[in-house]
XYZ file of C-alpha atoms in Angstrom:
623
model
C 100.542 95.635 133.740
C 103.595 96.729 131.678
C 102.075 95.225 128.604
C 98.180 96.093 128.849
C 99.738 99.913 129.099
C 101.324 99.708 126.129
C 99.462 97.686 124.275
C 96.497 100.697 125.329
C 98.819 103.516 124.626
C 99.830 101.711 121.429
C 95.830 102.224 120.611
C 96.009 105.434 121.262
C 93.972 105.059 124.598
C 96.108 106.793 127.064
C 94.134 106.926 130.231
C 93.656 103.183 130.429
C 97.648 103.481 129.406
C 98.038 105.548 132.414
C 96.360 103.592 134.857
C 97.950 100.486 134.372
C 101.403 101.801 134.532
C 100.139 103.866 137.559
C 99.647 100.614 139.181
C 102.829 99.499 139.473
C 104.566 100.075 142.472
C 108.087 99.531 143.638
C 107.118 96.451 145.853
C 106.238 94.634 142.596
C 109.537 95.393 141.556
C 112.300 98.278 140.882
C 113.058 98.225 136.957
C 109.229 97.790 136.451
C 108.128 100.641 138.788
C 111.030 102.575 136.497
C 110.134 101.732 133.631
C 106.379 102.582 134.664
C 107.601 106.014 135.457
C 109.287 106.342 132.732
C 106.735 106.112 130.357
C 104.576 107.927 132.176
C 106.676 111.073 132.186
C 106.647 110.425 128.505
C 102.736 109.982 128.270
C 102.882 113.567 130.637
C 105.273 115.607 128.303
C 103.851 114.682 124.668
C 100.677 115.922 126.607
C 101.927 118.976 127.697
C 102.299 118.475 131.180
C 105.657 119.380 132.129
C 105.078 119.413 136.412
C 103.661 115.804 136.273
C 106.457 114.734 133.541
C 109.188 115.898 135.486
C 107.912 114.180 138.839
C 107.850 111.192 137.241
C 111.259 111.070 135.846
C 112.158 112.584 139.515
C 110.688 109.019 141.015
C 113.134 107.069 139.365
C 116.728 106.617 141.487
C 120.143 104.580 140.751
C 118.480 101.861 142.969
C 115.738 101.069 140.504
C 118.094 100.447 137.824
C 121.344 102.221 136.241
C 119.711 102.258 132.691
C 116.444 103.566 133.570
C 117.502 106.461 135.989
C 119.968 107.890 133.483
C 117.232 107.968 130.673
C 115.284 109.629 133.289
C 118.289 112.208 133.936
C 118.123 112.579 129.577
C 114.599 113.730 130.123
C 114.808 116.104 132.924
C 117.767 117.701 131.176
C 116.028 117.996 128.063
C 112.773 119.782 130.017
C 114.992 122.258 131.884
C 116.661 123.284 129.014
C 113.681 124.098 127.189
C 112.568 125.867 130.129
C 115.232 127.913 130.102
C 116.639 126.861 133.510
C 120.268 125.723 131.876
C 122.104 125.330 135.591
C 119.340 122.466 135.920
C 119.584 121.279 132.963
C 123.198 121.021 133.188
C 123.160 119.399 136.478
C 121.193 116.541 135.267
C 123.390 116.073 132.471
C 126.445 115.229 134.792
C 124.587 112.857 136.977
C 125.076 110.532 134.511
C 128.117 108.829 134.411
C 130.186 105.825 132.408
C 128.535 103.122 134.763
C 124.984 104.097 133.654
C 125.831 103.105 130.059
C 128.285 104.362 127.463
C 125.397 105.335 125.161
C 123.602 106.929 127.217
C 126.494 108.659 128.540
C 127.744 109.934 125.030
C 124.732 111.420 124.935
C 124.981 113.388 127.948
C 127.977 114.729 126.748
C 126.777 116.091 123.194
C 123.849 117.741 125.294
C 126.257 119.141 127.324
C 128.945 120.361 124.545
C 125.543 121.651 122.459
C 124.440 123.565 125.885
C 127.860 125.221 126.316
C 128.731 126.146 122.782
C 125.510 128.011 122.510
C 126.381 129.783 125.568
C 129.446 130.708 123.548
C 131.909 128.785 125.921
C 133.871 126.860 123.350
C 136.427 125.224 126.174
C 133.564 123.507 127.899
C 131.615 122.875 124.750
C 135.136 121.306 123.598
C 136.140 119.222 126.880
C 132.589 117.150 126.248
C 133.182 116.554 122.855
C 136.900 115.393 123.358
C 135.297 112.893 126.384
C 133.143 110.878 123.672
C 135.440 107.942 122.218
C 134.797 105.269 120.001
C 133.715 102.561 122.687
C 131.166 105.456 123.926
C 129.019 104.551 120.469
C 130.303 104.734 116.713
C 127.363 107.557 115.706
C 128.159 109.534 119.254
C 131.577 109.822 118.225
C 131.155 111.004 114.976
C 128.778 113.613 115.989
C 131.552 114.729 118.718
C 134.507 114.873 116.312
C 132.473 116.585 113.281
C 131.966 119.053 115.674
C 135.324 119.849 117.172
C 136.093 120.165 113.541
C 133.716 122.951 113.264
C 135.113 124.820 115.943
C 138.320 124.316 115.381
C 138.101 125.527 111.773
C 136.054 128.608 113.126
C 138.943 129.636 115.168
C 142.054 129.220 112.400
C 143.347 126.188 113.263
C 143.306 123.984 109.922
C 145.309 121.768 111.123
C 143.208 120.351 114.024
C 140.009 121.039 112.150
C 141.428 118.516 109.492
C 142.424 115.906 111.784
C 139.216 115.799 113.736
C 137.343 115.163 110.089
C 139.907 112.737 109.388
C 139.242 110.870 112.105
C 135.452 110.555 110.944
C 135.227 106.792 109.080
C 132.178 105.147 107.341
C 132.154 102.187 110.017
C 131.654 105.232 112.317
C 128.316 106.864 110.626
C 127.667 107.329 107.114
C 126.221 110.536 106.734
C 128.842 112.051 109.105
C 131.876 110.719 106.962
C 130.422 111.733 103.972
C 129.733 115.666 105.300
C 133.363 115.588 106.842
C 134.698 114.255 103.636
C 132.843 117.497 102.077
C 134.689 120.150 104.735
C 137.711 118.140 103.742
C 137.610 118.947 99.820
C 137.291 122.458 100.685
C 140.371 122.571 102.606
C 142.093 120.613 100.054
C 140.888 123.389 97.748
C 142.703 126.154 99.279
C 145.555 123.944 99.618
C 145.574 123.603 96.085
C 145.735 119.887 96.679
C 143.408 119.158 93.303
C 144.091 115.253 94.027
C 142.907 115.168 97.797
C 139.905 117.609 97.153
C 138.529 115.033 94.213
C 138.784 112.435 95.967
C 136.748 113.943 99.039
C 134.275 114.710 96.598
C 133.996 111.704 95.202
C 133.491 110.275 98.905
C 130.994 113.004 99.818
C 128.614 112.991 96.761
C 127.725 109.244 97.846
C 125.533 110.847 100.593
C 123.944 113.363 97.950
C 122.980 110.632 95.182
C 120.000 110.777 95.946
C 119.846 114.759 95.721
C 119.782 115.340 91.615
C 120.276 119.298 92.056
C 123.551 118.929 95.004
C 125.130 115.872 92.655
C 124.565 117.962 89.667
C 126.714 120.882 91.842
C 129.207 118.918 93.292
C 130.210 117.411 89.394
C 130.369 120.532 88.089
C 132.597 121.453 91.038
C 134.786 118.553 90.537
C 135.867 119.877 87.330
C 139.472 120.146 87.783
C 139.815 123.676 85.868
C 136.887 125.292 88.170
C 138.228 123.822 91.393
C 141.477 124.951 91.167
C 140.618 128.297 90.004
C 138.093 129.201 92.797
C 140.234 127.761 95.006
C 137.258 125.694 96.883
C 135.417 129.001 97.270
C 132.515 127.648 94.958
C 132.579 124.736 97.419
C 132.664 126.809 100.123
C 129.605 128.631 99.015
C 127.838 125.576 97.942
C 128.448 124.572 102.283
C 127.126 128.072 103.481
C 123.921 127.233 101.076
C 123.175 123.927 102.555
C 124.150 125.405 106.134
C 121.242 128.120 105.209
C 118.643 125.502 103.909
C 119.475 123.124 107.022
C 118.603 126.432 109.219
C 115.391 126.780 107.155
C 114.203 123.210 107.201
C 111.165 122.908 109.485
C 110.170 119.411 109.857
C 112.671 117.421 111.295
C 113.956 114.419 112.990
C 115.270 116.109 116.124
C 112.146 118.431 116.012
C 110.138 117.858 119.533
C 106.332 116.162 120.018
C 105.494 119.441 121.260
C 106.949 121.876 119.092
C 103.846 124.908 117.802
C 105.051 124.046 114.511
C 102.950 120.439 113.562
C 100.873 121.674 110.569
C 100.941 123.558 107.386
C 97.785 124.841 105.375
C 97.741 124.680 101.413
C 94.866 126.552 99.506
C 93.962 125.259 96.584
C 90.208 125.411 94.920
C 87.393 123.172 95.928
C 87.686 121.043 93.168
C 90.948 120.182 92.984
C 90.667 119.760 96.735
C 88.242 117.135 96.327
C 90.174 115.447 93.653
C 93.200 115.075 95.692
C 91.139 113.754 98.751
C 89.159 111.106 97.073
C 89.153 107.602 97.745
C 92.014 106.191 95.938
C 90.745 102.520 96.356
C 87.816 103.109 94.098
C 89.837 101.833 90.903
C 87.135 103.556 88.560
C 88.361 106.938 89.660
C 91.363 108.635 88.656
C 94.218 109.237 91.164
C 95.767 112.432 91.687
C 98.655 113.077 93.215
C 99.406 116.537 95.176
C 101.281 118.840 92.203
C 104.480 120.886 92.377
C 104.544 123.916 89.891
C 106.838 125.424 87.781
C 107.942 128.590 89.562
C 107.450 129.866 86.318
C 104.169 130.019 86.966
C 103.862 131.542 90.607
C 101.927 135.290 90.810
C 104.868 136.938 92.511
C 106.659 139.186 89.540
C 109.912 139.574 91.419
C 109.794 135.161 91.773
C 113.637 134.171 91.731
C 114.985 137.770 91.246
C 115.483 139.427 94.926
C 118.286 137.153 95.929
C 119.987 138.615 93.022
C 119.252 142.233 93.201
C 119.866 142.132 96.930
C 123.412 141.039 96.504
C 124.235 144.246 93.630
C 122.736 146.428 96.252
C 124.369 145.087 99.294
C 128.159 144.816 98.231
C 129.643 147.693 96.739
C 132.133 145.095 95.214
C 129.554 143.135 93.305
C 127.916 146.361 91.773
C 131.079 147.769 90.992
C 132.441 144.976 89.103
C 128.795 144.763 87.405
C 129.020 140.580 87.679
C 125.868 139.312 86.355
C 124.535 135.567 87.988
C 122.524 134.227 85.541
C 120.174 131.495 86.581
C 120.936 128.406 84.766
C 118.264 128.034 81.187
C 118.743 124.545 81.387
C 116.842 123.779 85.100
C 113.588 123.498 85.658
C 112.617 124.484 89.351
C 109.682 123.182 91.051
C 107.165 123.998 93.706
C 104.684 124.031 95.936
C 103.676 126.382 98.459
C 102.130 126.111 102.410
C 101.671 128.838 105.297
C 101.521 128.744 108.991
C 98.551 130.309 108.935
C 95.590 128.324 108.577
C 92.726 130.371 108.452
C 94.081 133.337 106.994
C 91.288 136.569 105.074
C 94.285 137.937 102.844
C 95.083 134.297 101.732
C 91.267 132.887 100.795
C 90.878 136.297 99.109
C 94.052 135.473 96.931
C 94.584 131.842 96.454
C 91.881 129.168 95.518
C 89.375 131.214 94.223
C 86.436 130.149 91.496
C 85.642 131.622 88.840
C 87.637 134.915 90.368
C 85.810 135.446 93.012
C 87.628 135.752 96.477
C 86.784 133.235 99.494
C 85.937 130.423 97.290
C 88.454 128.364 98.354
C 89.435 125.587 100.610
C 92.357 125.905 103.264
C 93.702 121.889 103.763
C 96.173 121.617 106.956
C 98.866 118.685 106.620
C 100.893 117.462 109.129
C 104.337 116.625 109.043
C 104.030 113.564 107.466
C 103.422 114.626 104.199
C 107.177 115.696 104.247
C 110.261 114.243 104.815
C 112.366 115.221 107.763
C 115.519 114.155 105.790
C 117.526 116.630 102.867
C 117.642 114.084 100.548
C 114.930 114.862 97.818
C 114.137 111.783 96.541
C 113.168 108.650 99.318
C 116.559 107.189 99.724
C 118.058 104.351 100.999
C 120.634 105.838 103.492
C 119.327 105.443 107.181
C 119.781 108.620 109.709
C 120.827 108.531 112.750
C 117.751 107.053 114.357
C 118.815 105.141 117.419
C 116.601 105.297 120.307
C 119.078 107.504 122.550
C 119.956 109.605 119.224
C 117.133 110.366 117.027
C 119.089 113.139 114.838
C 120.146 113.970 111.617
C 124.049 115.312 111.935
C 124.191 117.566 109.025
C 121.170 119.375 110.785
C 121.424 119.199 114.580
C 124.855 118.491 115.363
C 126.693 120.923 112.292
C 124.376 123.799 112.712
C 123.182 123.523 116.485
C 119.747 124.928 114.958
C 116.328 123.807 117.090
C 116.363 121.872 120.158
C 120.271 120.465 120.746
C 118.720 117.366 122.131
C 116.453 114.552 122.193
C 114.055 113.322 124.672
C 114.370 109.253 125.197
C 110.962 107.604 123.477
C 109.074 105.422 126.272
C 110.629 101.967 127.541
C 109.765 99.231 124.964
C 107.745 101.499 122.359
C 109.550 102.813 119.424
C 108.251 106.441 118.030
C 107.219 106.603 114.586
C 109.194 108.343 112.419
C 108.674 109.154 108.991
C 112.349 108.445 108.378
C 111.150 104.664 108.347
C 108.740 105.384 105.383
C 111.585 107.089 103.269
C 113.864 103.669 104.030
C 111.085 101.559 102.619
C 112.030 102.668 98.856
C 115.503 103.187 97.107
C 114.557 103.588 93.606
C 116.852 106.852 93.016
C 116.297 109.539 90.192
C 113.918 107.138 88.748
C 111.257 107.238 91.448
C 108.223 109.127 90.619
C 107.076 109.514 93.859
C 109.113 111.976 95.880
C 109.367 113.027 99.914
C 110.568 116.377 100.315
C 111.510 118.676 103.154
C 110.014 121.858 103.749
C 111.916 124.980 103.929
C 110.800 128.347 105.692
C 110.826 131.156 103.149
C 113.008 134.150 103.608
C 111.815 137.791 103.723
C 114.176 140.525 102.149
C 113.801 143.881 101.276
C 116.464 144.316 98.784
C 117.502 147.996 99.296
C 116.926 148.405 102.725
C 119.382 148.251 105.511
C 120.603 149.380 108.639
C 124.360 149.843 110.164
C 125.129 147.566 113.474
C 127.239 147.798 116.332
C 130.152 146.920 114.052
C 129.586 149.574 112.105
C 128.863 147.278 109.013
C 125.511 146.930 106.775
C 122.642 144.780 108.278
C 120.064 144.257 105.868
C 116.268 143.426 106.877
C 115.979 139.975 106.880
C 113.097 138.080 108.579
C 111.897 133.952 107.905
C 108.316 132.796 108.166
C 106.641 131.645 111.390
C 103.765 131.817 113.068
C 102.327 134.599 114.112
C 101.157 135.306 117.314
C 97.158 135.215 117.126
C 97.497 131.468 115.816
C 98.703 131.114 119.478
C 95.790 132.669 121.127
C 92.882 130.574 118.759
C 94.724 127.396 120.041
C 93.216 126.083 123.440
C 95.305 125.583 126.274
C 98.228 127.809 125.021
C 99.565 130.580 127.776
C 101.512 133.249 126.739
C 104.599 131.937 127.673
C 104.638 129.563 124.561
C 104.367 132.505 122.492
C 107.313 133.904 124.575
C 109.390 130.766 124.104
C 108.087 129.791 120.281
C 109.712 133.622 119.516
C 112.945 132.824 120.984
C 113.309 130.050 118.937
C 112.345 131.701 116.044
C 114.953 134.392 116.460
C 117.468 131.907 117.366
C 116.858 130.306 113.901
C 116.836 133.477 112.283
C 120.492 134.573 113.561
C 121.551 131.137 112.382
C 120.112 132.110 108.642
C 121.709 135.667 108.638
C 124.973 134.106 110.299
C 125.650 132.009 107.312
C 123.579 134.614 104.778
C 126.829 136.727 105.650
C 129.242 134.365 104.942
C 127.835 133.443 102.161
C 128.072 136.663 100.536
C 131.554 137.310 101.890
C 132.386 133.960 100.123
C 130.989 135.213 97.017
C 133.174 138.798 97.192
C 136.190 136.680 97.203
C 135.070 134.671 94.615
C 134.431 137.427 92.289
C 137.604 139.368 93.394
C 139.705 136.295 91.995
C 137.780 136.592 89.079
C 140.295 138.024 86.321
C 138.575 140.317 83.726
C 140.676 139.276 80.759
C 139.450 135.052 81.545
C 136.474 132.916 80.368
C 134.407 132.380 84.043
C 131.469 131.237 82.544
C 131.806 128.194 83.711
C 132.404 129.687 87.280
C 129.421 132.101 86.939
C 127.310 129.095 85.790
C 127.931 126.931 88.876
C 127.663 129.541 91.362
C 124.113 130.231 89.400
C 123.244 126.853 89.817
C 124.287 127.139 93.921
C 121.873 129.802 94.256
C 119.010 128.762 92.338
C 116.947 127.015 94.636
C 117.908 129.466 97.337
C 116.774 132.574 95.246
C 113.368 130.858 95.181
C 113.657 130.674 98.957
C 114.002 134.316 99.293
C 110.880 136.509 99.281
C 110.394 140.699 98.970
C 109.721 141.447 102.626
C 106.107 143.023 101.016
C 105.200 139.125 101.151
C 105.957 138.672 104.544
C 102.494 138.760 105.727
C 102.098 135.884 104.047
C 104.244 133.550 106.528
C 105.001 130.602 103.601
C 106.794 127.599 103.677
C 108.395 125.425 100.379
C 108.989 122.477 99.481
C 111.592 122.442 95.999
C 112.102 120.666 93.545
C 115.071 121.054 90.682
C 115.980 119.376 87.427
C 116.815 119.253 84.116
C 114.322 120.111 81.647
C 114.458 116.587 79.938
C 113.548 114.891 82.982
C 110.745 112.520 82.476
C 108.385 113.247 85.197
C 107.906 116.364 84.264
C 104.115 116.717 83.559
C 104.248 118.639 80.258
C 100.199 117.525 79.674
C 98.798 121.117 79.825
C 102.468 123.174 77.988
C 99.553 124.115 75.754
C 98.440 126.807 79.039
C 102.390 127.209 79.185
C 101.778 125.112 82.637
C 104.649 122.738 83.457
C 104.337 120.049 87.068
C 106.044 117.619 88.536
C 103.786 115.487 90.566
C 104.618 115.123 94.634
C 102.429 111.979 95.488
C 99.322 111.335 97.043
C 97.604 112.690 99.933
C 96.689 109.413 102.472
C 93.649 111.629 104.302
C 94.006 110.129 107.298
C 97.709 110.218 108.085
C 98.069 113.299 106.356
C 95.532 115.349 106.988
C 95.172 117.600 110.321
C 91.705 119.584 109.346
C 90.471 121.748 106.578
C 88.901 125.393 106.557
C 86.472 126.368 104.262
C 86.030 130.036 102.797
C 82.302 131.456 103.171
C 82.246 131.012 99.819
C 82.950 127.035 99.941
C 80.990 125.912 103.173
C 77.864 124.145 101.157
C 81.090 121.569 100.430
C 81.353 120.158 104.243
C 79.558 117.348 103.837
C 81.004 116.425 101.269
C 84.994 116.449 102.745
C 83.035 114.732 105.579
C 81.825 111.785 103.368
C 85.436 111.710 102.210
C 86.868 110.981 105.648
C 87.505 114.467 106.988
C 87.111 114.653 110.422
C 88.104 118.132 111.225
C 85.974 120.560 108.599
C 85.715 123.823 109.951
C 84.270 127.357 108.391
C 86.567 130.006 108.056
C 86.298 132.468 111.103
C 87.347 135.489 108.864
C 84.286 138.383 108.137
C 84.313 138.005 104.605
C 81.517 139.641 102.062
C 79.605 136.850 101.433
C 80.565 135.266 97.688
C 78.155 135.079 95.355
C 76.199 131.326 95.431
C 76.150 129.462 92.038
């Protein structure tokens, strides 16, 4: 019965799935009735049914097995939490003990820690961390002493945050060692220690090889003349960037099945939608792979330039010493844009239109696979952390505490796909011409706007994209409560962005109040230019905001040789992403009014989902 269920749900038919687990009683045995339940509260929660998830999991007791009631415990933890009921969710958490598995246990105690330090109780949150050791699981460790790093070097104490990092190894978890290695160099830094800091750089830019633009940073960095003299502060604004992009990314590994955010519409003409989603087995035709653009390129005239002018307006400092950050001539920045709104009027009247007229266009929805849940740029060849109990990427989840602080347990003897597995697949390195990127929310800013807080010190308006709340209502089966909760979650992120925003800007006050007039800092001023470039392409006017829009970015050197340079004739520069797989990437497609005599054909292309834009537009004009 085990089998035939999953071997059904493995086909993707999940009543017959159902009913043979359902069929499994205790008398036929008490790890197989647990496991039954099990994946039935699974089955239950990826469909939305919390009640009959959590009764499920509730079925399952120490006497059916050790393993399988504490993965239950996991679950029911997880579902309180997100429910908001934390003295549940807590609860379940400390059922679980050593003697129900060290793993499993380890992670009981990062949920925990996670739960308490966003409650802002840093002794409890610390007391869980300190009771993960070694034996507890080499990755659960890691996470647990990167952390108490963190917090220790939040409250003062250097000394303890640098012997918690220390303690971090490469036998432990690669990407962990690697980041702590990073918050290492910076410490160095200010120590002045120039032969400690290399060499943590050195360690830490193994994790980033695959990352052209953060390698490019980090040798610069390395320089011995520009660490020294910015005392680690470039460093230190280099971390506060990738703690802002890690805030912003929004597909990712520890992202939940259930999570509002699971697509992202491009709109593009009809022609070059076609293109992209023809059959690439027909060797006759051409393949085309999805395109990034120069940002060169993009309609918005104040592109790349708010992140700058907010930060003269903002300080007082920065306008007073009249510092100009020049964006570096020599990169070429890439890419591609996508929106949470799907069927948006404003969008088909601006984007995709032929021959100028408005609602021409075509409005394709991906899912996440089309990007890579990983900050890596190019597919790479280091595995996250993507055991079973674990599923998370540290430098997201565990450093920033952004999203969901934990992981639901994937059902008994099925293993969840996860695009991390396609990335593995390929190392090839800056060489690679096909590329998996993240995608990044887009900031809003209005650059001379802002408000005084509590503390009596300048807020500005900052806001990120997400969905808006109608997309909620022209779902089926939503209640307004997932609105409710989607917002909290949204704000939650956005605090994160503005937490390190401010940092980031404090860093770069210091920085330029070390500066001394009478010195060359062009070097300086180039590599702090080079920090911010991809995030100034991140940063909208708040005018946009409307516009709800999501990146994925791309940067290198001008030389590199997959640029497309085919069409520098139009002044038109691309670097090409790769191709669309309709089936796997591909949620559904809107048309404009002006595009619906094109159904059938995205239907004889394999489209499932074709729908006609909702929106009352004037009728365009037919051919």
């Amino acid at each position: 019965q085990l089998n035939l269920a999953l071997l059904y749900d493995k086909q993707g038919d999940t009543e017959q799935a159902k009913q043979h687990w359902l069929n499994i009683q205790e008398k036929h045995g008490l790890e197989q009735y647990a496991k039954a339940q099990f994946n039935l509260g699974v089955l239950y929660d990826e469909q939305g049914d919390i009640e009959q998830a959590k009764q499920h999991w509730q079925n399952i007791q120490e006497k059916h097995g050790l393993t399988q009631y504490a993965k239950a415990q996991i679950n029911l933890g997880v579902l309180y939490d997100e429910q908001g009921d934390i003295e549940q969710a807590k609860q379940h958490w400390q059922n679980i003990q050593e003697k129900h598995g060290l793993e499993t246990y380890a992670q009981a105690q990062l949920n925990l820690a996670l739960l308490y330090d966003k409650q802002g109780d840093t002794e409890q949150a610390k007391q869980h961390w300190l009771n993960i050791q070694e034996k507890h699981g080499l990755e659960q460790y890691a996470m647990a002493q990167f952390k108490l790093g963190l917090l220790y070097d939040e409250q003062g104490d250097i000394e303890q945050a640098k012997q918690h990092w220390q303690n971090i190894q490469e036998k432990h978890n690669k990407t962990a060692y690697a980041v702590a290695q990073f918050q290492l160099a910076i410490i160095y830094a200010k120590e002045e220690n120039e032969k400690e800091s290399k060499q943590c750089i050195i360690k830490s830019k193994e994790y980033y090889q695959d990352d052209g633009y953060i390698k490019n940073v980090m040798d610069n960095i390395q320089n011995a003349k520009i660490l020294l003299k910015n005392k680690g502060i470039l460093l230190e604004i280099l971390d506060h960037y990738l703690d802002i992009r890690n805030a912003l990314q929004v597909v990712r590994t520890d992202t939940p099945v259930n999570f509002p955010e699971r697509a992202f519409a491009h709109y593009t003409e009809v022609d070059s939608a076609i293109n992209l989603l023809k059959n690439k087995e027909n060797k006759d035709e051409k393949e085309w792979n999805f395109r990034m653009a120069s940002v060169e390129q993009l309609n918005d005239p104040t592109e790349g330039q708010v992140l700058f002018e907010f930060l003269n307006n903002y300080s007082e400092q920065l306008k007073q010493q009249n510092i100009i950050i020049e964006k570096p001539a020599e990169q070429a920045i890439f890419t591609a844009c996508f929106t949470f709104n799907h069927d948006s009027l404003n969008q088909f009247r601006l984007y995709g239109k032929k021959q100028n007229q408005e609602a021409t266009g075509v409005s394709l929805v991906f899912k996440p696979s089309f990007f890579s849940s990983s900050h890596r740029g190019i597919m790479n060849k280091l595995n996250t952390f993507t055991k079973e109990i674990s599923k998370m990427d540290i430098e997201q989840s565990i450093k920033n505490g952004v999203g969901i602080p934990n992981i639901r347990l994937n059902k008994d003897n099925k293993t969840e796909e996860n695009t991390d597995k396609e990335e593995t697949k390929n190392t090839d390195k800056e060489e690679t011409k096909e590329l998996l990127l993240p995608l990044y929310r887009c900031i809003y800013l209005d650059p001379e706007s802002f408000m005084e807080n509590e503390n009596e010190e300048k807020e500005p308006y900052l806001k990120i994209a997400a969905r808006d709340e109608l997309t909620f209502y022209r779902e089926k089966n939503r209640k307004v409560n997932d609105f409710k909760k989607y917002k909290t979650e949204i704000e939650h992120i956005e605090k994160e962005v503005l937490k390190y925003f401010k940092k980031m800007i404090k860093s770069i006050e210091t920085l330029f109040s070390d500066l001394k007039k009478n010195e060359n800092n062009e070097e300086i001023l180039n590599t702090l230019g080079l920090i911010l470039l991809p995030l100034s392409h991140l940063i909208k006017h708040s005018a946009f905001h409307e516009e709800q829009e999501c990146r994925i970015i791309y940067c290198c050197s001008f030389n590199n040789g997959h640029i497309d340079k085919k069409e520098s004739h139009k002044a038109k520069i691309f670097r090409e992403y790769r191709p669309i797989i309709n089936d796997k990437d591909i949620a559904r497609i809107y048309l404009s009014k002006g595009a619906e005599n094109y159904a059938h054909i995205f239907k004889s292309l394999g489209i499932k989902t074709v729908r006609i834009s909702s929106n009352p537009f004037r009728t365009a004009e037919k051919e």
